[in-house]
mmCIF file of C-alpha atoms and ligand atoms in Angstrom:
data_model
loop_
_atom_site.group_PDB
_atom_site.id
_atom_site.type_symbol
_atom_site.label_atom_id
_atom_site.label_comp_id
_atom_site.label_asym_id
_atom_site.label_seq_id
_atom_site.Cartn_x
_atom_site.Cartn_y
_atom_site.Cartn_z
ATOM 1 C CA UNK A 10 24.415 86.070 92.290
ATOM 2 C CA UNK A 11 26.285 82.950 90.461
ATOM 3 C CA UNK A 12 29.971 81.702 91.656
ATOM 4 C CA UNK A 13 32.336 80.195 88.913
ATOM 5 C CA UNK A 14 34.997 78.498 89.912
ATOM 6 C CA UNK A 15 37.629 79.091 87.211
ATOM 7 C CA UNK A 16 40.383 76.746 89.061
ATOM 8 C CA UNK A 17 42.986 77.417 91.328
ATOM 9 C CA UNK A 18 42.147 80.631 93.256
ATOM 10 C CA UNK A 19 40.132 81.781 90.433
ATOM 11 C CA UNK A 20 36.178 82.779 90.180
ATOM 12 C CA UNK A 21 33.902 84.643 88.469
ATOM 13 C CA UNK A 22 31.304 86.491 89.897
ATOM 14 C CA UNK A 23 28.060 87.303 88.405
ATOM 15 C CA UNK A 24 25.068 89.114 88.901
ATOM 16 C CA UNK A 25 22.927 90.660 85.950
ATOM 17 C CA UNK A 26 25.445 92.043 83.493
ATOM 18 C CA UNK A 27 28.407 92.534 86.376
ATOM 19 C CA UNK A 28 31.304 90.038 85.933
ATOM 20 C CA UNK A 29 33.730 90.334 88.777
ATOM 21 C CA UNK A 30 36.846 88.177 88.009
ATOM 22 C CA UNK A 31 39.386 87.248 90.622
ATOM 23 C CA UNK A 32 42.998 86.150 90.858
ATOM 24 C CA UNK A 33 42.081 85.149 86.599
ATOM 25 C CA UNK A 34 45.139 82.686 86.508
ATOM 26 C CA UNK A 35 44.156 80.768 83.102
ATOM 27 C CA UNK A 36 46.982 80.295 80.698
ATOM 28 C CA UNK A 37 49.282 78.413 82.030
ATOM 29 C CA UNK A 38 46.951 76.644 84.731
ATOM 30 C CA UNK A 39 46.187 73.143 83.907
ATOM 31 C CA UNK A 40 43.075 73.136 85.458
ATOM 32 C CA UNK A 41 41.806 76.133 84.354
ATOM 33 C CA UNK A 42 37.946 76.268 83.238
ATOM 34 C CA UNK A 43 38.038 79.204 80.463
ATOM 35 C CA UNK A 44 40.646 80.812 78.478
ATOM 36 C CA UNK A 45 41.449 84.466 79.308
ATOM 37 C CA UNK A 46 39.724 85.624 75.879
ATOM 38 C CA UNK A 47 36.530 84.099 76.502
ATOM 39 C CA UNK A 48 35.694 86.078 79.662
ATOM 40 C CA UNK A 49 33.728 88.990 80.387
ATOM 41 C CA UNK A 50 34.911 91.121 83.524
ATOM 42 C CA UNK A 51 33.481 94.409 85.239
ATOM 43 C CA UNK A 52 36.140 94.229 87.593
ATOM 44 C CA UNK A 53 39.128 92.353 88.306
ATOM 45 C CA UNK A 54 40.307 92.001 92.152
ATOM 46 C CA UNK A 55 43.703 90.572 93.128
ATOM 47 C CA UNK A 56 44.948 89.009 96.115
ATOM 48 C CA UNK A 57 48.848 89.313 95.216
ATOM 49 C CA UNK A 58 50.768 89.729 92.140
ATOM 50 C CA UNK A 59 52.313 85.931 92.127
ATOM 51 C CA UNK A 60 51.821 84.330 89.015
ATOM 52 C CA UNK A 61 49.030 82.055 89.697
ATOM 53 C CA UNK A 62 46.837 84.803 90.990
ATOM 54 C CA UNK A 63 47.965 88.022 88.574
ATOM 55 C CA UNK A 64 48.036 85.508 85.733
ATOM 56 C CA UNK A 65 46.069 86.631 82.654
ATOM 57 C CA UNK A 66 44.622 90.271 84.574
ATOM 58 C CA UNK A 67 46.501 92.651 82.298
ATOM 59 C CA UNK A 68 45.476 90.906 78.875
ATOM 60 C CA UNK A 69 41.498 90.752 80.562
ATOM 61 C CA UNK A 70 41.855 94.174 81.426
ATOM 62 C CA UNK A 71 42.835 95.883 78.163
ATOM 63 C CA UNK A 72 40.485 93.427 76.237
ATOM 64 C CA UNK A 73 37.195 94.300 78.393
ATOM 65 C CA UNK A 74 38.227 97.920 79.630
ATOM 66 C CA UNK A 75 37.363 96.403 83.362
ATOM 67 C CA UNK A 76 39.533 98.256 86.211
ATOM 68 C CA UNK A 77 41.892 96.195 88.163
ATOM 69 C CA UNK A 78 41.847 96.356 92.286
ATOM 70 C CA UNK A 79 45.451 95.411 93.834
ATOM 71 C CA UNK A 80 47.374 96.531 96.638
ATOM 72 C CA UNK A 81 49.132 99.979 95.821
ATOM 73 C CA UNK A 82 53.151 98.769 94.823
ATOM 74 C CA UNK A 83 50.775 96.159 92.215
ATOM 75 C CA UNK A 84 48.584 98.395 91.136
ATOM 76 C CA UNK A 85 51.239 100.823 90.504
ATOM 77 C CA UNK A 86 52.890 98.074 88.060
ATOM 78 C CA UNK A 87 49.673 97.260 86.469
ATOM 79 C CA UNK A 88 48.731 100.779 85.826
ATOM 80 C CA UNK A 89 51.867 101.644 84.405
ATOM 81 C CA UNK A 90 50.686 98.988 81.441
ATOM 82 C CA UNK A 91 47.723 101.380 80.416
ATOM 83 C CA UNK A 92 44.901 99.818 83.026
ATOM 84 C CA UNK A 93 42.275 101.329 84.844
ATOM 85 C CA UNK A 94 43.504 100.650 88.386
ATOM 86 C CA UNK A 95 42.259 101.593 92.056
ATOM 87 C CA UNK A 96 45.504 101.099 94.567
ATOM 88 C CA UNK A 97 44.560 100.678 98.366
ATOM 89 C CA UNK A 98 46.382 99.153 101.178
ATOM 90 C CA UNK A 99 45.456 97.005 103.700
ATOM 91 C CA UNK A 100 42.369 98.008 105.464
ATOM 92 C CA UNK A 101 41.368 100.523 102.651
ATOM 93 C CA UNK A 102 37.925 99.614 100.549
ATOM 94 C CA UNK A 103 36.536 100.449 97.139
ATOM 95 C CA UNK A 104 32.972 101.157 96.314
ATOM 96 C CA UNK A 105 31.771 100.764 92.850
ATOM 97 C CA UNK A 106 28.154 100.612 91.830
ATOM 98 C CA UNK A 107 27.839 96.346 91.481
ATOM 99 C CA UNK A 108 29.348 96.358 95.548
ATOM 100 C CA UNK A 109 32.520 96.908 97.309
ATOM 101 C CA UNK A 110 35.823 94.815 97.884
ATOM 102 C CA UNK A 111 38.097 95.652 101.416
ATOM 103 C CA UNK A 112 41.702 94.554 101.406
ATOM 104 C CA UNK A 113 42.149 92.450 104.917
ATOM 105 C CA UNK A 114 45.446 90.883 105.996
ATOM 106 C CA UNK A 115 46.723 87.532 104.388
ATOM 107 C CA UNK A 116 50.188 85.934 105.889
ATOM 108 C CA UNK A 117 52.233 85.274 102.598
ATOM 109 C CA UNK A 118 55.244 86.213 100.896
ATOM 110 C CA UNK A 119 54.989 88.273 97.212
ATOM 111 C CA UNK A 120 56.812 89.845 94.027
ATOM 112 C CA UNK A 121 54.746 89.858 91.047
ATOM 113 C CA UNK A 122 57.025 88.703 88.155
ATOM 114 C CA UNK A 123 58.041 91.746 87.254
ATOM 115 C CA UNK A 124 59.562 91.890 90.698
ATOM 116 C CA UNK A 125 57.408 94.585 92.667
ATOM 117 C CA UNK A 126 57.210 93.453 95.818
ATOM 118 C CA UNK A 127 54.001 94.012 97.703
ATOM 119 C CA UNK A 128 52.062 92.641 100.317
ATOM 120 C CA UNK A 129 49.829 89.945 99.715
ATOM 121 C CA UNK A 130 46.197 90.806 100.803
ATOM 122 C CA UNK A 131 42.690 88.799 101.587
ATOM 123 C CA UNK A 132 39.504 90.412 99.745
ATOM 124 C CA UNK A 133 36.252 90.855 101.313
ATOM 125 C CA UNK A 134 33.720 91.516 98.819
ATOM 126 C CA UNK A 135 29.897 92.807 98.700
ATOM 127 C CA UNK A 136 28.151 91.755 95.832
ATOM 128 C CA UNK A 137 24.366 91.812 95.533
ATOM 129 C CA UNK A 138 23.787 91.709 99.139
ATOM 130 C CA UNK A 139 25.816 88.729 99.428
ATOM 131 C CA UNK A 140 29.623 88.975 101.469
ATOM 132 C CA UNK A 141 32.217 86.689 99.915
ATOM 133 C CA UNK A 142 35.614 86.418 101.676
ATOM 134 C CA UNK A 143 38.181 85.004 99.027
ATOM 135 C CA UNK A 144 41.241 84.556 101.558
ATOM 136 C CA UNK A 145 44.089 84.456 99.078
ATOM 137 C CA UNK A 146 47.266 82.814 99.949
ATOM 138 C CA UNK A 147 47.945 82.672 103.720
ATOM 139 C CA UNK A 148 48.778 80.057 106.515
ATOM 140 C CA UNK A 149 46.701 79.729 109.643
ATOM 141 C CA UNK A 150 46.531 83.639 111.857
ATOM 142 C CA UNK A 151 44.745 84.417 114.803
ATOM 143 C CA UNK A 152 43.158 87.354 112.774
ATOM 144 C CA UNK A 153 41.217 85.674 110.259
ATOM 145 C CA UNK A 154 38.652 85.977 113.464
ATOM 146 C CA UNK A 155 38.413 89.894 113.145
ATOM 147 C CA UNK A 156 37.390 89.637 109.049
ATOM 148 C CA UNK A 157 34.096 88.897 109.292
ATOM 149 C CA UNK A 158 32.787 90.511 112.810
ATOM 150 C CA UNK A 159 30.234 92.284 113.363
ATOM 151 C CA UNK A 160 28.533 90.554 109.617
ATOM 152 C CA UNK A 161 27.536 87.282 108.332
ATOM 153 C CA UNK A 162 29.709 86.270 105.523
ATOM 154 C CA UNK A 163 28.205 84.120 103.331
ATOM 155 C CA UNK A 164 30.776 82.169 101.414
ATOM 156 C CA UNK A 165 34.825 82.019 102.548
ATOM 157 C CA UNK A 166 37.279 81.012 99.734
ATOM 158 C CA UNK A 167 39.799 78.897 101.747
ATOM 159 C CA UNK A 168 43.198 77.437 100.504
ATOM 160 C CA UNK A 169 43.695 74.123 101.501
ATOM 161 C CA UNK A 170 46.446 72.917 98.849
ATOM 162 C CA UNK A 171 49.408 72.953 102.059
ATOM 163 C CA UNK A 172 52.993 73.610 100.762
ATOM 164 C CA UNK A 173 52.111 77.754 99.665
ATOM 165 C CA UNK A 174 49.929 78.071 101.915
ATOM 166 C CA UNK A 175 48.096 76.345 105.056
ATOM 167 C CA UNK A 176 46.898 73.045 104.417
ATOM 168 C CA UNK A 177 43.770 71.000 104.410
ATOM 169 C CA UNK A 178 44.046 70.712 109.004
ATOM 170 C CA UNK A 179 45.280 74.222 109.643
ATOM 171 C CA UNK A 180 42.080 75.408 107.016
ATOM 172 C CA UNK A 181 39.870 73.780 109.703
ATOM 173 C CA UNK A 182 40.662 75.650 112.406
ATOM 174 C CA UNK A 183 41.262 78.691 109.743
ATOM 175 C CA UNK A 184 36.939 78.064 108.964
ATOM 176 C CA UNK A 185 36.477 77.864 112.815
ATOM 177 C CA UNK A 186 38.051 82.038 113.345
ATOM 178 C CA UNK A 187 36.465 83.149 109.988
ATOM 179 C CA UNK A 188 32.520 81.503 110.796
ATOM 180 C CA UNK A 189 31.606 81.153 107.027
ATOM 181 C CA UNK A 190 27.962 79.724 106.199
ATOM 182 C CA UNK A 191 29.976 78.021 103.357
ATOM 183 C CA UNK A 192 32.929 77.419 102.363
ATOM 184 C CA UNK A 193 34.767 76.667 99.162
ATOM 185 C CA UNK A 194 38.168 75.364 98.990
ATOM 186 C CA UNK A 195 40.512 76.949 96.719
ATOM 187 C CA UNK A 196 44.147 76.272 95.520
ATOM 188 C CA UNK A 197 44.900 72.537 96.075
ATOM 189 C CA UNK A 198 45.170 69.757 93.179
ATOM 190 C CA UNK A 199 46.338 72.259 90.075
ATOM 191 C CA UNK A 200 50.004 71.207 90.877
ATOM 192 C CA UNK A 201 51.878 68.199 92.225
ATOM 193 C CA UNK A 202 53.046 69.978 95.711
ATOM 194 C CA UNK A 203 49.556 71.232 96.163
ATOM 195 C CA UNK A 204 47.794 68.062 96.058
ATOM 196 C CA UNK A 205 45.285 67.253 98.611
ATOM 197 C CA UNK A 206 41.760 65.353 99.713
ATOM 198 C CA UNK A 207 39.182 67.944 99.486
ATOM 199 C CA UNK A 208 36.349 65.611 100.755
ATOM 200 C CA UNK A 209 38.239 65.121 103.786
ATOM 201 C CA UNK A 210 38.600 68.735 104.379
ATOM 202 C CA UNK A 211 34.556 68.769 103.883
ATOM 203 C CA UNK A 212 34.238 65.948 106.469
ATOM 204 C CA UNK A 213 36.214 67.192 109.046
ATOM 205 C CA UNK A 214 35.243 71.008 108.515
ATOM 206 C CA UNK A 215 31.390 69.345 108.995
ATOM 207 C CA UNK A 216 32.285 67.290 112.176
ATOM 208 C CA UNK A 217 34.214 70.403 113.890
ATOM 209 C CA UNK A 218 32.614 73.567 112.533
ATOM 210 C CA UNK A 219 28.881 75.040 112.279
ATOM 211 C CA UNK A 220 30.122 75.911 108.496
ATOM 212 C CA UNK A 221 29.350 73.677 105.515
ATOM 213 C CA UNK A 222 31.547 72.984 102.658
ATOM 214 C CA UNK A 223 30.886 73.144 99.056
ATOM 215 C CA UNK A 224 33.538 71.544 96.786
ATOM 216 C CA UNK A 225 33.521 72.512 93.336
ATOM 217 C CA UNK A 226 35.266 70.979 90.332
ATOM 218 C CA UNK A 227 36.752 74.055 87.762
ATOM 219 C CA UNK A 228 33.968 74.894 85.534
ATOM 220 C CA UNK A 229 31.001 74.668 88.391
ATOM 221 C CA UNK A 230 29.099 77.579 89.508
ATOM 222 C CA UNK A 231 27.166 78.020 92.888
ATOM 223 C CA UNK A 232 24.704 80.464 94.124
ATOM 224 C CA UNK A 233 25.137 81.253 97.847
HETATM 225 NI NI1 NI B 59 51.110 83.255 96.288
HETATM 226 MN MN1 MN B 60 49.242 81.005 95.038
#
């Protein structure tokens, strides 16, 4: 199982001929790694509707026939554009035959730009035996503790980027409640506001947590 990071909040995820795409926010991004009509997606899971996470999911969609996971009031919108959707709430989780994807709670605000409001969501995902918990856009909650217990989860996707979300100190103590093996910071550096010092997020994360950090530049991939 291979990890792209696409920029931003975005990643592909591979194994064998599955492509699961998430939060595919490439026009528009300047940091993104891959134009929208360049990739290949199974699946396409979203974390919210905003703009730099919905971004290029309906053209990806209708290109590659690949069904789109949001949270029911999204998935409502992006169905009503001639996509295969699946439309769950918060707690709810869909099987398909690469793996499953459960919506948790993210602390956020969101209308996608249509203006459907909708509440933003964190996605834990099974993919070839490996759990992958992409947290979306939240500040620092007590229950990012509850995501993960009673499994191991393998890889956290953590925004450190401040200003939308928590920043690079509250994402320590955000690693310490989730209890990643590794994590990945996400959304930080694609715009001015969001600007931050990811290698000081990795030192501090190592000095304070039993988790490890992997920092990748848009483009890399990484196998847990
Ligand atoms: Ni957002
Ligand atoms: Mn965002």
């Amino acid at each position: 199982m291979e990890l792209r990071y696409l920029g931003h909040s975005a990643f592909a995820l591979t194994d064998g001929g599955t492509t699961v795409l998430v939060d595919p926010f490439l026009t528009g991004n300047p940091r993104a790694a891959a134009s929208a009509d360049e990739l290949e997606a199974t699946t396409i899971l979203l974390t919210h509707g905003h703009g730099d996470h919905l971004g290029d999911t309906v053209a990806i969609a209708k290109r590659t026939g690949a069904t789109v996971v949001a949270i029911v009031e999204l998935a409502n919108e992006i169905g009503g554009q001639g996509v295969d959707v699946r439309d769950p709430n918060l707690g709810g989780t869909e099987t398909f035959d690469w793996g499953s994807v459960k919506l948790v709670p993210a602390w956020h605000t969101a209308v996608s730009p249509s203006g459907t409001a909708h509440t933003p969501a964190g996605l834990l995902i099974e993919l070839a035996g490996t759990t992958i918990y992409h947290v979306g856009d939240t500040c620092l909650f007590s229950d990012l503790q509850l995501v993960g217990r009673g499994r191991e989860i393998d890889v956290a996707l953590v925004p450190i980027g401040g200003h939308y979300t928590m920043d690079r100190h509250d994402a320590v103590d955000a690693v310490r409640l989730i209890g990643a093996k590794t994590v990945v910071p996400i959304h930080y550096d694609t715009f001015p506001p969001i600007e931050t010092d990811a290698q000081a997020f990795k030192a501090d994360v190592e000095a304070q947590t039993s988790s490890s950090v992997v920092v990748l530049a848009p483009g890399e991939s990484w196998s847990p």
